[in-house]
Short mmCIF file of C-alpha atoms in Angstrom, two decimals:
data_model
loop_
_atom_site.label_atom_id
_atom_site.label_comp_id
_atom_site.label_asym_id
_atom_site.label_seq_id
_atom_site.Cartn_x
_atom_site.Cartn_y
_atom_site.Cartn_z
CA MET A 1 19.37 -36.34 -41.82
CA GLN A 2 18.49 -40.01 -42.20
CA THR A 3 14.77 -39.26 -42.25
CA ILE A 4 15.24 -36.67 -45.01
CA ARG A 5 17.36 -39.07 -47.07
CA ARG A 6 14.80 -41.85 -46.73
CA LEU A 7 11.98 -39.42 -47.54
CA GLU A 8 13.80 -38.29 -50.69
CA THR A 9 14.59 -41.87 -51.70
CA GLN A 10 10.91 -42.72 -51.44
CA ALA A 11 9.95 -39.54 -53.35
CA GLY A 12 12.39 -40.50 -56.11
CA ASN A 13 10.86 -43.98 -56.31
CA LEU A 14 7.32 -42.57 -56.47
CA TYR A 15 8.43 -40.19 -59.22
CA LYS A 16 9.91 -43.04 -61.27
CA GLU A 17 6.65 -44.96 -60.83
CA LYS A 18 4.76 -41.87 -62.12
CA ILE A 19 2.79 -41.59 -58.87
CA ILE A 20 4.37 -38.15 -58.37
CA ARG A 21 3.54 -36.05 -61.43
CA GLY A 22 5.15 -32.88 -62.68
CA PHE A 23 8.47 -31.81 -61.17
CA CYS A 24 10.25 -33.51 -58.30
CA HIS A 25 13.43 -31.80 -57.12
CA LEU A 26 15.27 -33.92 -54.54
CA TYR A 27 17.51 -32.69 -51.70
CA SER A 28 19.53 -35.91 -51.48
CA GLY A 29 23.13 -35.20 -50.50
CA GLN A 30 22.34 -31.76 -49.06
CA GLU A 31 20.73 -32.90 -45.80
CA ALA A 32 23.52 -31.53 -43.60
CA CYS A 33 22.87 -28.00 -44.91
CA ALA A 34 19.24 -28.02 -43.80
CA VAL A 35 19.72 -29.86 -40.50
CA GLY A 36 22.67 -27.67 -39.48
CA GLN A 37 20.84 -24.45 -40.27
CA ARG A 38 17.63 -25.59 -38.59
CA ALA A 39 19.57 -26.45 -35.42
CA ALA A 40 20.74 -22.82 -35.19
CA MET A 41 17.29 -21.27 -35.71
CA THR A 42 15.00 -19.93 -32.98
CA GLU A 43 11.20 -20.08 -32.96
CA VAL A 44 10.95 -16.56 -34.47
CA ASP A 45 13.34 -17.26 -37.33
CA ASN A 46 12.17 -17.90 -40.88
CA ILE A 47 13.39 -19.69 -43.99
CA ILE A 48 12.65 -19.39 -47.67
CA SER A 49 14.17 -21.57 -50.36
CA ALA A 50 14.02 -22.68 -53.98
CA TYR A 51 13.04 -26.00 -55.51
CA ARG A 52 14.57 -28.59 -53.19
CA VAL A 53 12.39 -28.18 -50.11
CA HIS A 54 11.00 -31.58 -49.13
CA GLY A 55 13.54 -31.90 -46.31
CA TRP A 56 13.00 -28.35 -45.11
CA THR A 57 9.24 -28.89 -45.07
CA TYR A 58 9.77 -31.85 -42.75
CA LEU A 59 12.19 -29.88 -40.54
CA MET A 60 9.71 -27.03 -40.22
CA GLY A 61 7.02 -29.29 -38.78
CA VAL A 62 5.25 -31.16 -41.58
CA PRO A 63 5.36 -34.94 -41.01
CA PRO A 64 6.81 -37.12 -43.81
CA LEU A 65 3.30 -38.29 -44.69
CA GLY A 66 2.24 -34.65 -45.21
CA VAL A 67 5.20 -34.10 -47.55
CA LEU A 68 4.46 -37.27 -49.54
CA ALA A 69 0.75 -36.41 -49.66
CA GLU A 70 1.64 -33.03 -51.15
CA LEU A 71 3.94 -34.64 -53.69
CA THR A 72 1.22 -37.05 -54.79
CA GLY A 73 -1.43 -34.31 -55.10
CA ARG A 74 -3.58 -35.27 -52.13
CA LYS A 75 -5.53 -32.67 -50.17
CA SER A 76 -3.97 -33.90 -46.91
CA GLY A 77 -0.69 -32.40 -48.16
CA CYS A 78 0.74 -29.23 -46.62
CA ALA A 79 -0.56 -27.11 -49.55
CA ARG A 80 -3.65 -29.27 -50.10
CA GLY A 81 -1.95 -31.12 -52.93
CA LYS A 82 -1.86 -28.03 -55.15
CA GLY A 83 1.76 -26.99 -54.68
CA GLY A 84 3.62 -30.20 -55.35
CA SER A 85 7.38 -30.43 -55.10
CA MET A 86 8.14 -26.73 -55.56
CA HIS A 87 5.54 -25.05 -53.36
CA MET A 88 5.43 -26.37 -49.81
CA TYR A 89 4.74 -24.24 -46.76
CA ALA A 90 4.68 -24.45 -42.96
CA PRO A 91 4.79 -21.94 -40.10
CA ASN A 92 7.85 -19.65 -40.58
CA PHE A 93 8.62 -21.54 -43.80
CA TYR A 94 7.85 -19.60 -46.95
CA GLY A 95 8.39 -22.55 -49.18
CA GLY A 96 10.04 -23.31 -52.41
CA ASN A 97 9.69 -21.02 -55.39
CA GLY A 98 9.54 -21.91 -59.06
CA ILE A 99 11.25 -18.80 -60.44
CA VAL A 100 15.03 -19.09 -60.25
CA GLY A 101 16.36 -16.70 -57.60
CA ALA A 102 12.99 -15.09 -56.83
CA GLN A 103 13.04 -16.31 -53.24
CA VAL A 104 16.11 -14.19 -52.39
CA PRO A 105 14.41 -10.76 -52.53
CA LEU A 106 11.34 -12.34 -50.90
CA GLY A 107 13.62 -13.47 -48.08
CA ALA A 108 14.87 -9.90 -47.69
CA GLY A 109 11.20 -8.88 -47.44
CA VAL A 110 10.57 -11.46 -44.70
CA ALA A 111 13.62 -10.05 -42.88
CA LEU A 112 12.18 -6.54 -43.27
CA ALA A 113 8.98 -7.80 -41.61
CA CYS A 114 11.05 -9.18 -38.71
CA GLN A 115 12.82 -5.85 -38.37
CA TYR A 116 9.51 -3.96 -38.52
CA LYS A 117 7.89 -6.19 -35.90
CA GLY A 118 10.99 -6.06 -33.70
CA ASN A 119 10.59 -9.71 -32.75
CA GLY A 120 14.31 -10.54 -32.91
CA GLY A 121 13.76 -12.94 -35.79
CA MET A 122 15.70 -13.27 -39.02
CA CYS A 123 15.31 -14.99 -42.38
CA LEU A 124 17.51 -17.57 -44.05
CA ALA A 125 17.26 -17.00 -47.81
CA LEU A 126 18.53 -20.10 -49.59
CA TYR A 127 19.40 -20.40 -53.26
CA GLY A 128 21.58 -22.57 -55.47
CA ASP A 129 24.67 -21.88 -57.50
CA GLY A 130 22.48 -21.55 -60.62
CA ALA A 131 20.45 -18.75 -59.04
CA ALA A 132 23.61 -17.01 -57.85
CA ASN A 133 23.94 -15.39 -61.29
CA GLN A 134 20.50 -13.75 -61.19
CA GLY A 135 20.41 -9.95 -61.00
CA GLN A 136 17.68 -9.88 -58.37
CA VAL A 137 20.02 -11.71 -55.97
CA PHE A 138 22.47 -8.79 -56.08
CA GLU A 139 19.63 -6.30 -55.70
CA ALA A 140 18.55 -8.15 -52.55
CA TYR A 141 22.13 -8.05 -51.19
CA ASN A 142 22.21 -4.29 -51.73
CA MET A 143 18.85 -3.67 -50.11
CA ALA A 144 19.63 -5.90 -47.15
CA HIS A 145 22.91 -4.13 -46.51
CA LEU A 146 21.45 -0.64 -46.89
CA TRP A 147 18.56 -1.35 -44.54
CA LYS A 148 20.56 -3.61 -42.18
CA LEU A 149 18.02 -6.40 -42.60
CA PRO A 150 18.30 -9.50 -40.40
CA THR A 151 18.84 -11.97 -43.23
CA ILE A 152 21.42 -14.63 -44.02
CA PHE A 153 21.88 -15.39 -47.71
CA VAL A 154 22.88 -19.03 -48.19
CA CYS A 155 24.19 -20.34 -51.50
CA GLU A 156 23.89 -24.11 -51.48
CA ASN A 157 26.44 -24.97 -54.15
CA ASN A 158 25.94 -28.52 -55.37
CA GLY A 159 28.14 -27.84 -58.38
CA TYR A 160 25.41 -27.81 -61.03
CA GLY A 161 22.60 -25.45 -62.00
CA MET A 162 20.05 -27.61 -63.86
CA GLY A 163 22.83 -29.80 -65.22
CA THR A 164 25.29 -27.04 -66.16
CA SER A 165 28.50 -27.10 -64.15
CA ALA A 166 29.27 -24.05 -62.04
CA GLU A 167 32.52 -23.42 -63.95
CA ARG A 168 30.64 -23.17 -67.27
CA ALA A 169 28.01 -20.77 -65.88
CA ALA A 170 29.91 -18.41 -63.57
CA SER A 171 33.09 -16.38 -63.89
CA ASN A 172 33.45 -16.45 -60.09
CA THR A 173 32.49 -19.70 -58.39
CA ASP A 174 33.54 -18.46 -54.93
CA TYR A 175 29.93 -17.54 -54.25
CA TYR A 176 30.59 -16.46 -50.66
CA THR A 177 32.69 -13.53 -51.99
CA ARG A 178 29.96 -12.08 -54.18
CA GLY A 179 28.17 -10.01 -51.55
CA ASP A 180 30.46 -7.00 -52.08
CA ALA A 181 29.92 -5.06 -48.83
CA LEU A 182 28.25 -8.06 -47.20
CA PRO A 183 30.70 -10.42 -45.46
CA GLY A 184 30.70 -14.03 -46.60
CA ILE A 185 32.10 -17.30 -45.34
CA TRP A 186 32.67 -20.67 -47.00
CA VAL A 187 31.31 -23.66 -45.12
CA ASP A 188 31.57 -27.39 -45.79
CA GLY A 189 27.92 -28.21 -46.48
CA MET A 190 28.56 -31.91 -45.82
CA ASP A 191 29.53 -31.20 -42.17
CA VAL A 192 26.35 -30.69 -40.17
CA LEU A 193 28.21 -29.31 -37.12
CA ALA A 194 30.16 -26.82 -39.25
CA VAL A 195 26.91 -25.63 -40.86
CA LYS A 196 25.29 -25.20 -37.43
CA ALA A 197 28.30 -23.28 -36.10
CA ALA A 198 28.46 -21.03 -39.18
CA THR A 199 24.73 -20.32 -39.04
CA SER A 200 24.93 -19.45 -35.34
CA PHE A 201 27.89 -17.19 -36.04
CA ALA A 202 26.13 -15.46 -38.94
CA ARG A 203 22.96 -15.07 -36.90
#
């Protein structure tokens, strides 16, 4: 968690100095979510997320220098400097995605591949409270439940979707209840051990 925070602090500084160009979405304050989930994953499990993926990229095997190289557009970066902040990849890590909520149905597709291969793996599909209002998210819930896909949908609620408070954007901010037939649980995302336990339970 400390490494991710320091990595993000440095990324924020490089962005302010205009060394990182384009977008730079930081994961500061959400480190316990990633570290707790990663601790519950096996080697055949997968993860797909949205914008804030620098920390996840590190957790999935890319050294901090590889993350910073990607952010600064160098070919030694994990996507050869062409993906930047939003599009980082590593083995079993299907990166960040620039379209709000688009990673959720993709995560269901990764879970379908796990089911098809019969490898015992699953996919964590992460999204924020802003993406929780996207129609494709509910379509993915439906498909995953119908086909019994090995996926865990994780809403990382930091209270704001691109600066708009959750209360102003959603009629129901209890995001864990939105899965209809899918069971949901609320977890304190600041408690790394609670996140690990919840992820293990869900898995």
